[in-house]
Amino acid sequence: MAESSDVKVLGSWPSPFVLRARIALHLKSVNYEYVEENLESKSELLLKSNPVHKKVPVLLHGGNSISESLIIVQYIEEVWSSAAPSILPSNPYERAISRFWAAYVDDKWFNALRATLLAEGEEAKKAALAQVEEGLALFEEEYEKLSKGKPFFGGDEIGYLDIAIGCFLVWIQVIEKFSEMKLIDEANTPRLFQWADGFSSHVAVKDVLPDVEALAQFGLKLRAKFLKTPQ
């Protein structure tokens, strides 16, 4: 394992964004301490480390704190650049494209994914599911271009865009369970179907993915809490 110099990740187990930081560290073989946060009663360490957003994940390294999951992934790539594999593509154009799609995931697609769980009424849920499927169709098309026939968006190894999308795979399974429909399958998204299997079973990923049933129960509680809150 690479030298850690006292690396910690402040996280919460259901968060797909926390997974990004952990997967990146695993890819770089960096030893780290994972600290589970109770987001109902946030620790002083979390509030001090991320005073602006007060959210997880936070990476603590060498006395510094880094927030926002994609920024953390890029930081890990730069600090442990000598440790294989490279997370970001070496080609400037491919690196820009990966960042573009990662931004699309966070700025647009995640909102639709979240809405499938929290939307009120069948019409709102259907509209959100349609947006999720539209995004998956785009990912299917982009995967063919970026992977160049290899197992991952990043090529032979998991890369930046794999992490950006793959962190949501268990939540997609939860939404499939609730909606009783398949979002990623061999018929409609054959390339993503194979990619998802390879990503989830990767040594850097499989041990940090949450259990589907546990996440489904968390999702039900989250929905109940959201619907009780005045909008």
PDB file of C-alpha atoms in Angstrom:
ATOM      1  CA  MET A   1       0.000   0.000   0.000  1.00  0.00           C
ATOM      2  CA  ALA A   2       1.158   3.565  -0.713  1.00  0.00           C
ATOM      3  CA  GLU A   3       2.211   5.858   2.130  1.00  0.00           C
ATOM      4  CA  SER A   4      -0.820   7.528   3.638  1.00  0.00           C
ATOM      5  CA  SER A   5       0.645  10.270   5.857  1.00  0.00           C
ATOM      6  CA  ASP A   6      -2.425  10.114   8.096  1.00  0.00           C
ATOM      7  CA  VAL A   7      -5.248  10.003   5.558  1.00  0.00           C
ATOM      8  CA  LYS A   8      -8.849  10.004   6.765  1.00  0.00           C
ATOM      9  CA  VAL A   9     -12.192  10.021   4.974  1.00  0.00           C
ATOM     10  CA  LEU A  10     -15.237  11.430   6.751  1.00  0.00           C
ATOM     11  CA  GLY A  11     -18.250   9.749   5.245  1.00  0.00           C
ATOM     12  CA  SER A  12     -21.699   8.238   5.517  1.00  0.00           C
ATOM     13  CA  TRP A  13     -22.303   4.726   4.236  1.00  0.00           C
ATOM     14  CA  PRO A  14     -25.340   5.436   1.991  1.00  0.00           C
ATOM     15  CA  SER A  15     -23.612   8.314   0.178  1.00  0.00           C
ATOM     16  CA  PRO A  16     -22.522   7.574  -3.412  1.00  0.00           C
ATOM     17  CA  PHE A  17     -20.269  10.632  -3.246  1.00  0.00           C
ATOM     18  CA  VAL A  18     -18.318   9.153  -0.331  1.00  0.00           C
ATOM     19  CA  LEU A  19     -17.792   6.026  -2.445  1.00  0.00           C
ATOM     20  CA  ARG A  20     -15.918   8.128  -5.005  1.00  0.00           C
ATOM     21  CA  ALA A  21     -13.235   9.105  -2.510  1.00  0.00           C
ATOM     22  CA  ARG A  22     -12.903   5.580  -1.123  1.00  0.00           C
ATOM     23  CA  ILE A  23     -12.693   3.924  -4.542  1.00  0.00           C
ATOM     24  CA  ALA A  24     -10.039   6.392  -5.696  1.00  0.00           C
ATOM     25  CA  LEU A  25      -7.954   5.693  -2.592  1.00  0.00           C
ATOM     26  CA  HIS A  26      -8.318   1.950  -3.114  1.00  0.00           C
ATOM     27  CA  LEU A  27      -7.247   2.277  -6.748  1.00  0.00           C
ATOM     28  CA  LYS A  28      -4.103   4.082  -5.625  1.00  0.00           C
ATOM     29  CA  SER A  29      -3.532   1.555  -2.801  1.00  0.00           C
ATOM     30  CA  VAL A  30      -3.515   4.300  -0.168  1.00  0.00           C
ATOM     31  CA  ASN A  31      -4.028   3.290   3.452  1.00  0.00           C
ATOM     32  CA  TYR A  32      -6.637   5.470   5.138  1.00  0.00           C
ATOM     33  CA  GLU A  33      -8.962   5.615   8.113  1.00  0.00           C
ATOM     34  CA  TYR A  34     -12.673   5.732   7.377  1.00  0.00           C
ATOM     35  CA  VAL A  35     -14.749   7.726   9.890  1.00  0.00           C
ATOM     36  CA  GLU A  36     -18.508   7.138   9.732  1.00  0.00           C
ATOM     37  CA  GLU A  37     -20.426  10.358  10.409  1.00  0.00           C
ATOM     38  CA  ASN A  38     -23.861  10.620  11.963  1.00  0.00           C
ATOM     39  CA  LEU A  39     -25.417  13.256   9.716  1.00  0.00           C
ATOM     40  CA  GLU A  40     -28.256  13.776  12.195  1.00  0.00           C
ATOM     41  CA  SER A  41     -25.664  14.992  14.704  1.00  0.00           C
ATOM     42  CA  LYS A  42     -22.591  16.113  12.777  1.00  0.00           C
ATOM     43  CA  SER A  43     -19.240  15.920  14.527  1.00  0.00           C
ATOM     44  CA  GLU A  44     -17.114  18.929  15.345  1.00  0.00           C
ATOM     45  CA  LEU A  45     -14.456  17.445  13.072  1.00  0.00           C
ATOM     46  CA  LEU A  46     -16.831  17.474  10.089  1.00  0.00           C
ATOM     47  CA  LEU A  47     -18.103  21.002  10.810  1.00  0.00           C
ATOM     48  CA  LYS A  48     -14.554  22.251  11.203  1.00  0.00           C
ATOM     49  CA  SER A  49     -13.265  20.407   8.135  1.00  0.00           C
ATOM     50  CA  ASN A  50     -16.070  21.506   5.799  1.00  0.00           C
ATOM     51  CA  PRO A  51     -17.455  24.737   7.291  1.00  0.00           C
ATOM     52  CA  VAL A  52     -19.020  25.906   4.010  1.00  0.00           C
ATOM     53  CA  HIS A  53     -21.217  22.919   3.044  1.00  0.00           C
ATOM     54  CA  LYS A  54     -20.986  20.841   6.242  1.00  0.00           C
ATOM     55  CA  LYS A  55     -21.308  17.691   4.115  1.00  0.00           C
ATOM     56  CA  VAL A  56     -19.464  14.453   3.459  1.00  0.00           C
ATOM     57  CA  PRO A  57     -17.197  13.356   1.974  1.00  0.00           C
ATOM     58  CA  VAL A  58     -14.208  15.153   3.402  1.00  0.00           C
ATOM     59  CA  LEU A  59     -10.656  13.953   2.822  1.00  0.00           C
ATOM     60  CA  LEU A  60      -8.168  14.800   5.565  1.00  0.00           C
ATOM     61  CA  HIS A  61      -4.531  14.618   4.532  1.00  0.00           C
ATOM     62  CA  GLY A  62      -1.401  16.179   5.991  1.00  0.00           C
ATOM     63  CA  GLY A  63      -3.366  18.576   8.181  1.00  0.00           C
ATOM     64  CA  ASN A  64      -5.505  19.803   5.268  1.00  0.00           C
ATOM     65  CA  SER A  65      -9.151  19.111   4.445  1.00  0.00           C
ATOM     66  CA  ILE A  66     -10.527  18.656   0.923  1.00  0.00           C
ATOM     67  CA  SER A  67     -14.248  18.674   0.167  1.00  0.00           C
ATOM     68  CA  GLU A  68     -16.481  17.807  -2.813  1.00  0.00           C
ATOM     69  CA  SER A  69     -16.171  14.281  -4.180  1.00  0.00           C
ATOM     70  CA  LEU A  70     -14.848  14.979  -7.692  1.00  0.00           C
ATOM     71  CA  ILE A  71     -12.330  17.479  -6.346  1.00  0.00           C
ATOM     72  CA  ILE A  72     -11.202  14.822  -3.866  1.00  0.00           C
ATOM     73  CA  VAL A  73     -10.761  12.273  -6.675  1.00  0.00           C
ATOM     74  CA  GLN A  74      -8.644  14.738  -8.656  1.00  0.00           C
ATOM     75  CA  TYR A  75      -6.600  15.547  -5.536  1.00  0.00           C
ATOM     76  CA  ILE A  76      -5.926  11.851  -4.953  1.00  0.00           C
ATOM     77  CA  GLU A  77      -4.816  11.470  -8.567  1.00  0.00           C
ATOM     78  CA  GLU A  78      -2.387  14.395  -8.265  1.00  0.00           C
ATOM     79  CA  VAL A  79      -0.939  13.581  -4.832  1.00  0.00           C
ATOM     80  CA  TRP A  80      -0.422   9.890  -5.559  1.00  0.00           C
ATOM     81  CA  SER A  81       0.345  10.358  -9.257  1.00  0.00           C
ATOM     82  CA  SER A  82       3.192   7.831  -9.193  1.00  0.00           C
ATOM     83  CA  ALA A  83       0.869   5.052  -8.005  1.00  0.00           C
ATOM     84  CA  ALA A  84      -0.815   3.129 -10.811  1.00  0.00           C
ATOM     85  CA  PRO A  85      -3.357   3.303 -12.299  1.00  0.00           C
ATOM     86  CA  SER A  86      -3.923   6.846 -13.556  1.00  0.00           C
ATOM     87  CA  ILE A  87      -7.478   7.916 -12.765  1.00  0.00           C
ATOM     88  CA  LEU A  88      -7.670  10.787 -15.255  1.00  0.00           C
ATOM     89  CA  PRO A  89      -6.819  10.159 -18.931  1.00  0.00           C
ATOM     90  CA  SER A  90      -3.407  11.375 -20.077  1.00  0.00           C
ATOM     91  CA  ASN A  91      -4.862  12.719 -23.322  1.00  0.00           C
ATOM     92  CA  PRO A  92      -6.076  16.337 -22.745  1.00  0.00           C
ATOM     93  CA  TYR A  93      -9.184  15.925 -24.913  1.00  0.00           C
ATOM     94  CA  GLU A  94     -10.230  12.667 -23.240  1.00  0.00           C
ATOM     95  CA  ARG A  95      -9.576  14.255 -19.853  1.00  0.00           C
ATOM     96  CA  ALA A  96     -11.842  17.193 -20.761  1.00  0.00           C
ATOM     97  CA  ILE A  97     -14.574  14.840 -22.014  1.00  0.00           C
ATOM     98  CA  SER A  98     -14.415  12.798 -18.813  1.00  0.00           C
ATOM     99  CA  ARG A  99     -14.789  15.968 -16.754  1.00  0.00           C
ATOM    100  CA  PHE A 100     -17.675  17.137 -18.951  1.00  0.00           C
ATOM    101  CA  TRP A 101     -19.651  13.935 -18.405  1.00  0.00           C
ATOM    102  CA  ALA A 102     -18.833  13.855 -14.701  1.00  0.00           C
ATOM    103  CA  ALA A 103     -20.257  17.382 -14.427  1.00  0.00           C
ATOM    104  CA  TYR A 104     -23.362  16.233 -16.337  1.00  0.00           C
ATOM    105  CA  VAL A 105     -23.788  13.398 -13.833  1.00  0.00           C
ATOM    106  CA  ASP A 106     -23.698  15.740 -10.837  1.00  0.00           C
ATOM    107  CA  ASP A 107     -25.461  18.762 -12.316  1.00  0.00           C
ATOM    108  CA  LYS A 108     -28.323  17.031 -14.133  1.00  0.00           C
ATOM    109  CA  TRP A 109     -28.521  13.242 -14.025  1.00  0.00           C
ATOM    110  CA  PHE A 110     -28.217  12.880 -10.247  1.00  0.00           C
ATOM    111  CA  ASN A 111     -31.172  15.245  -9.770  1.00  0.00           C
ATOM    112  CA  ALA A 112     -33.333  12.965 -11.916  1.00  0.00           C
ATOM    113  CA  LEU A 113     -32.096   9.888 -10.051  1.00  0.00           C
ATOM    114  CA  ARG A 114     -32.928  11.532  -6.741  1.00  0.00           C
ATOM    115  CA  ALA A 115     -36.354  12.594  -7.993  1.00  0.00           C
ATOM    116  CA  THR A 116     -37.319   8.983  -8.792  1.00  0.00           C
ATOM    117  CA  LEU A 117     -37.107   8.319  -5.059  1.00  0.00           C
ATOM    118  CA  LEU A 118     -38.516  11.562  -3.688  1.00  0.00           C
ATOM    119  CA  ALA A 119     -41.032  12.702  -6.330  1.00  0.00           C
ATOM    120  CA  GLU A 120     -44.694  12.885  -5.336  1.00  0.00           C
ATOM    121  CA  GLY A 121     -47.193  11.354  -7.738  1.00  0.00           C
ATOM    122  CA  GLU A 122     -46.823   8.807 -10.521  1.00  0.00           C
ATOM    123  CA  GLU A 123     -46.442  11.382 -13.291  1.00  0.00           C
ATOM    124  CA  ALA A 124     -43.502  13.052 -11.548  1.00  0.00           C
ATOM    125  CA  LYS A 125     -41.862   9.658 -10.970  1.00  0.00           C
ATOM    126  CA  LYS A 126     -42.342   8.662 -14.607  1.00  0.00           C
ATOM    127  CA  ALA A 127     -40.820  11.936 -15.795  1.00  0.00           C
ATOM    128  CA  ALA A 128     -37.811  11.444 -13.504  1.00  0.00           C
ATOM    129  CA  LEU A 129     -37.336   7.831 -14.645  1.00  0.00           C
ATOM    130  CA  ALA A 130     -37.438   8.984 -18.260  1.00  0.00           C
ATOM    131  CA  GLN A 131     -34.626  11.464 -17.535  1.00  0.00           C
ATOM    132  CA  VAL A 132     -32.596   8.751 -15.828  1.00  0.00           C
ATOM    133  CA  GLU A 133     -33.050   6.456 -18.833  1.00  0.00           C
ATOM    134  CA  GLU A 134     -32.087   9.275 -21.193  1.00  0.00           C
ATOM    135  CA  GLY A 135     -28.853   9.748 -19.261  1.00  0.00           C
ATOM    136  CA  LEU A 136     -28.106   6.018 -19.286  1.00  0.00           C
ATOM    137  CA  ALA A 137     -28.583   5.970 -23.064  1.00  0.00           C
ATOM    138  CA  LEU A 138     -26.025   8.770 -23.344  1.00  0.00           C
ATOM    139  CA  PHE A 139     -23.613   6.879 -21.088  1.00  0.00           C
ATOM    140  CA  GLU A 140     -24.063   3.769 -23.213  1.00  0.00           C
ATOM    141  CA  GLU A 141     -23.099   5.733 -26.319  1.00  0.00           C
ATOM    142  CA  GLU A 142     -20.178   7.487 -24.638  1.00  0.00           C
ATOM    143  CA  TYR A 143     -18.863   4.240 -23.176  1.00  0.00           C
ATOM    144  CA  GLU A 144     -18.370   2.831 -26.668  1.00  0.00           C
ATOM    145  CA  LYS A 145     -16.307   5.893 -27.633  1.00  0.00           C
ATOM    146  CA  LEU A 146     -14.173   6.227 -24.505  1.00  0.00           C
ATOM    147  CA  SER A 147     -13.563   2.573 -23.621  1.00  0.00           C
ATOM    148  CA  LYS A 148     -12.298   1.694 -27.118  1.00  0.00           C
ATOM    149  CA  GLY A 149     -13.374  -1.892 -26.636  1.00  0.00           C
ATOM    150  CA  LYS A 150     -11.847  -2.183 -23.168  1.00  0.00           C
ATOM    151  CA  PRO A 151     -13.676  -2.969 -19.887  1.00  0.00           C
ATOM    152  CA  PHE A 152     -14.021   0.550 -18.473  1.00  0.00           C
ATOM    153  CA  PHE A 153     -14.639   4.153 -19.498  1.00  0.00           C
ATOM    154  CA  GLY A 154     -11.016   4.640 -18.429  1.00  0.00           C
ATOM    155  CA  GLY A 155      -9.816   1.782 -20.660  1.00  0.00           C
ATOM    156  CA  ASP A 156      -8.100  -1.188 -19.039  1.00  0.00           C
ATOM    157  CA  GLU A 157      -8.624   0.208 -15.555  1.00  0.00           C
ATOM    158  CA  ILE A 158     -11.295   2.132 -13.665  1.00  0.00           C
ATOM    159  CA  GLY A 159     -10.952   5.857 -14.316  1.00  0.00           C
ATOM    160  CA  TYR A 160     -12.510   9.203 -13.446  1.00  0.00           C
ATOM    161  CA  LEU A 161     -15.797   8.725 -15.293  1.00  0.00           C
ATOM    162  CA  ASP A 162     -16.156   5.140 -14.087  1.00  0.00           C
ATOM    163  CA  ILE A 163     -15.994   6.451 -10.525  1.00  0.00           C
ATOM    164  CA  ALA A 164     -18.335   9.380 -11.245  1.00  0.00           C
ATOM    165  CA  ILE A 165     -21.079   7.105 -12.637  1.00  0.00           C
ATOM    166  CA  GLY A 166     -20.324   3.820 -10.902  1.00  0.00           C
ATOM    167  CA  CYS A 167     -20.824   5.197  -7.403  1.00  0.00           C
ATOM    168  CA  PHE A 168     -24.579   5.288  -8.162  1.00  0.00           C
ATOM    169  CA  LEU A 169     -24.944   1.647  -9.254  1.00  0.00           C
ATOM    170  CA  VAL A 170     -26.365   0.363  -5.966  1.00  0.00           C
ATOM    171  CA  TRP A 171     -28.829   3.266  -5.838  1.00  0.00           C
ATOM    172  CA  ILE A 172     -29.885   2.318  -9.375  1.00  0.00           C
ATOM    173  CA  GLN A 173     -30.571  -1.215  -8.109  1.00  0.00           C
ATOM    174  CA  VAL A 174     -32.687   0.266  -5.307  1.00  0.00           C
ATOM    175  CA  ILE A 175     -34.681   2.363  -7.777  1.00  0.00           C
ATOM    176  CA  GLU A 176     -35.135  -0.705 -10.009  1.00  0.00           C
ATOM    177  CA  LYS A 177     -36.500  -2.538  -6.967  1.00  0.00           C
ATOM    178  CA  PHE A 178     -38.948   0.250  -6.104  1.00  0.00           C
ATOM    179  CA  SER A 179     -40.079   0.915  -9.681  1.00  0.00           C
ATOM    180  CA  GLU A 180     -40.175  -2.775 -10.707  1.00  0.00           C
ATOM    181  CA  MET A 181     -38.328  -2.009 -13.925  1.00  0.00           C
ATOM    182  CA  LYS A 182     -34.809  -2.529 -15.185  1.00  0.00           C
ATOM    183  CA  LEU A 183     -32.749   0.567 -15.941  1.00  0.00           C
ATOM    184  CA  ILE A 184     -29.539  -1.253 -16.873  1.00  0.00           C
ATOM    185  CA  ASP A 185     -30.009  -4.553 -18.698  1.00  0.00           C
ATOM    186  CA  GLU A 186     -28.621  -6.596 -21.567  1.00  0.00           C
ATOM    187  CA  ALA A 187     -31.470  -5.646 -23.908  1.00  0.00           C
ATOM    188  CA  ASN A 188     -31.399  -1.836 -23.683  1.00  0.00           C
ATOM    189  CA  THR A 189     -27.921  -1.024 -22.375  1.00  0.00           C
ATOM    190  CA  PRO A 190     -25.753  -4.075 -23.170  1.00  0.00           C
ATOM    191  CA  ARG A 191     -22.423  -2.261 -22.847  1.00  0.00           C
ATOM    192  CA  LEU A 192     -23.357  -0.575 -19.559  1.00  0.00           C
ATOM    193  CA  PHE A 193     -24.675  -3.916 -18.308  1.00  0.00           C
ATOM    194  CA  GLN A 194     -21.283  -5.555 -18.795  1.00  0.00           C
ATOM    195  CA  TRP A 195     -19.454  -2.490 -17.511  1.00  0.00           C
ATOM    196  CA  ALA A 196     -21.595  -2.355 -14.338  1.00  0.00           C
ATOM    197  CA  ASP A 197     -20.801  -5.978 -13.559  1.00  0.00           C
ATOM    198  CA  GLY A 198     -17.071  -5.405 -14.055  1.00  0.00           C
ATOM    199  CA  PHE A 199     -17.084  -2.211 -12.006  1.00  0.00           C
ATOM    200  CA  SER A 200     -19.027  -3.666  -9.071  1.00  0.00           C
ATOM    201  CA  SER A 201     -16.820  -6.752  -8.858  1.00  0.00           C
ATOM    202  CA  HIS A 202     -13.525  -4.824  -9.094  1.00  0.00           C
ATOM    203  CA  VAL A 203     -11.217  -5.295  -6.119  1.00  0.00           C
ATOM    204  CA  ALA A 204     -11.157  -1.534  -5.461  1.00  0.00           C
ATOM    205  CA  VAL A 205     -14.950  -1.341  -5.392  1.00  0.00           C
ATOM    206  CA  LYS A 206     -16.665  -4.482  -4.169  1.00  0.00           C
ATOM    207  CA  ASP A 207     -15.801  -4.161  -0.476  1.00  0.00           C
ATOM    208  CA  VAL A 208     -17.096  -0.588  -0.116  1.00  0.00           C
ATOM    209  CA  LEU A 209     -20.424  -0.911  -1.953  1.00  0.00           C
ATOM    210  CA  PRO A 210     -23.422  -0.798   0.398  1.00  0.00           C
ATOM    211  CA  ASP A 211     -25.847  -3.710   0.638  1.00  0.00           C
ATOM    212  CA  VAL A 212     -28.838  -3.271  -1.685  1.00  0.00           C
ATOM    213  CA  GLU A 213     -31.441  -4.246   0.927  1.00  0.00           C
ATOM    214  CA  ALA A 214     -29.930  -1.986   3.587  1.00  0.00           C
ATOM    215  CA  LEU A 215     -29.812   0.894   1.124  1.00  0.00           C
ATOM    216  CA  ALA A 216     -33.424   0.240   0.100  1.00  0.00           C
ATOM    217  CA  GLN A 217     -34.513   0.506   3.737  1.00  0.00           C
ATOM    218  CA  PHE A 218     -32.536   3.730   4.077  1.00  0.00           C
ATOM    219  CA  GLY A 219     -34.207   5.013   0.889  1.00  0.00           C
ATOM    220  CA  LEU A 220     -37.664   4.356   2.308  1.00  0.00           C
ATOM    221  CA  LYS A 221     -36.804   6.264   5.481  1.00  0.00           C
ATOM    222  CA  LEU A 222     -35.325   9.116   3.457  1.00  0.00           C
ATOM    223  CA  ARG A 223     -38.463   9.352   1.322  1.00  0.00           C
ATOM    224  CA  ALA A 224     -40.743   9.312   4.379  1.00  0.00           C
ATOM    225  CA  LYS A 225     -38.701  12.045   6.041  1.00  0.00           C
ATOM    226  CA  PHE A 226     -38.655  14.156   2.849  1.00  0.00           C
ATOM    227  CA  LEU A 227     -42.413  13.902   2.320  1.00  0.00           C
ATOM    228  CA  LYS A 228     -43.075  14.954   5.925  1.00  0.00           C
ATOM    229  CA  THR A 229     -40.952  18.081   5.531  1.00  0.00           C
ATOM    230  CA  PRO A 230     -42.905  21.185   4.368  1.00  0.00           C
ATOM    231  CA  GLN A 231     -41.805  22.051   0.815  1.00  0.00           C
TER     232      GLN A 231
END
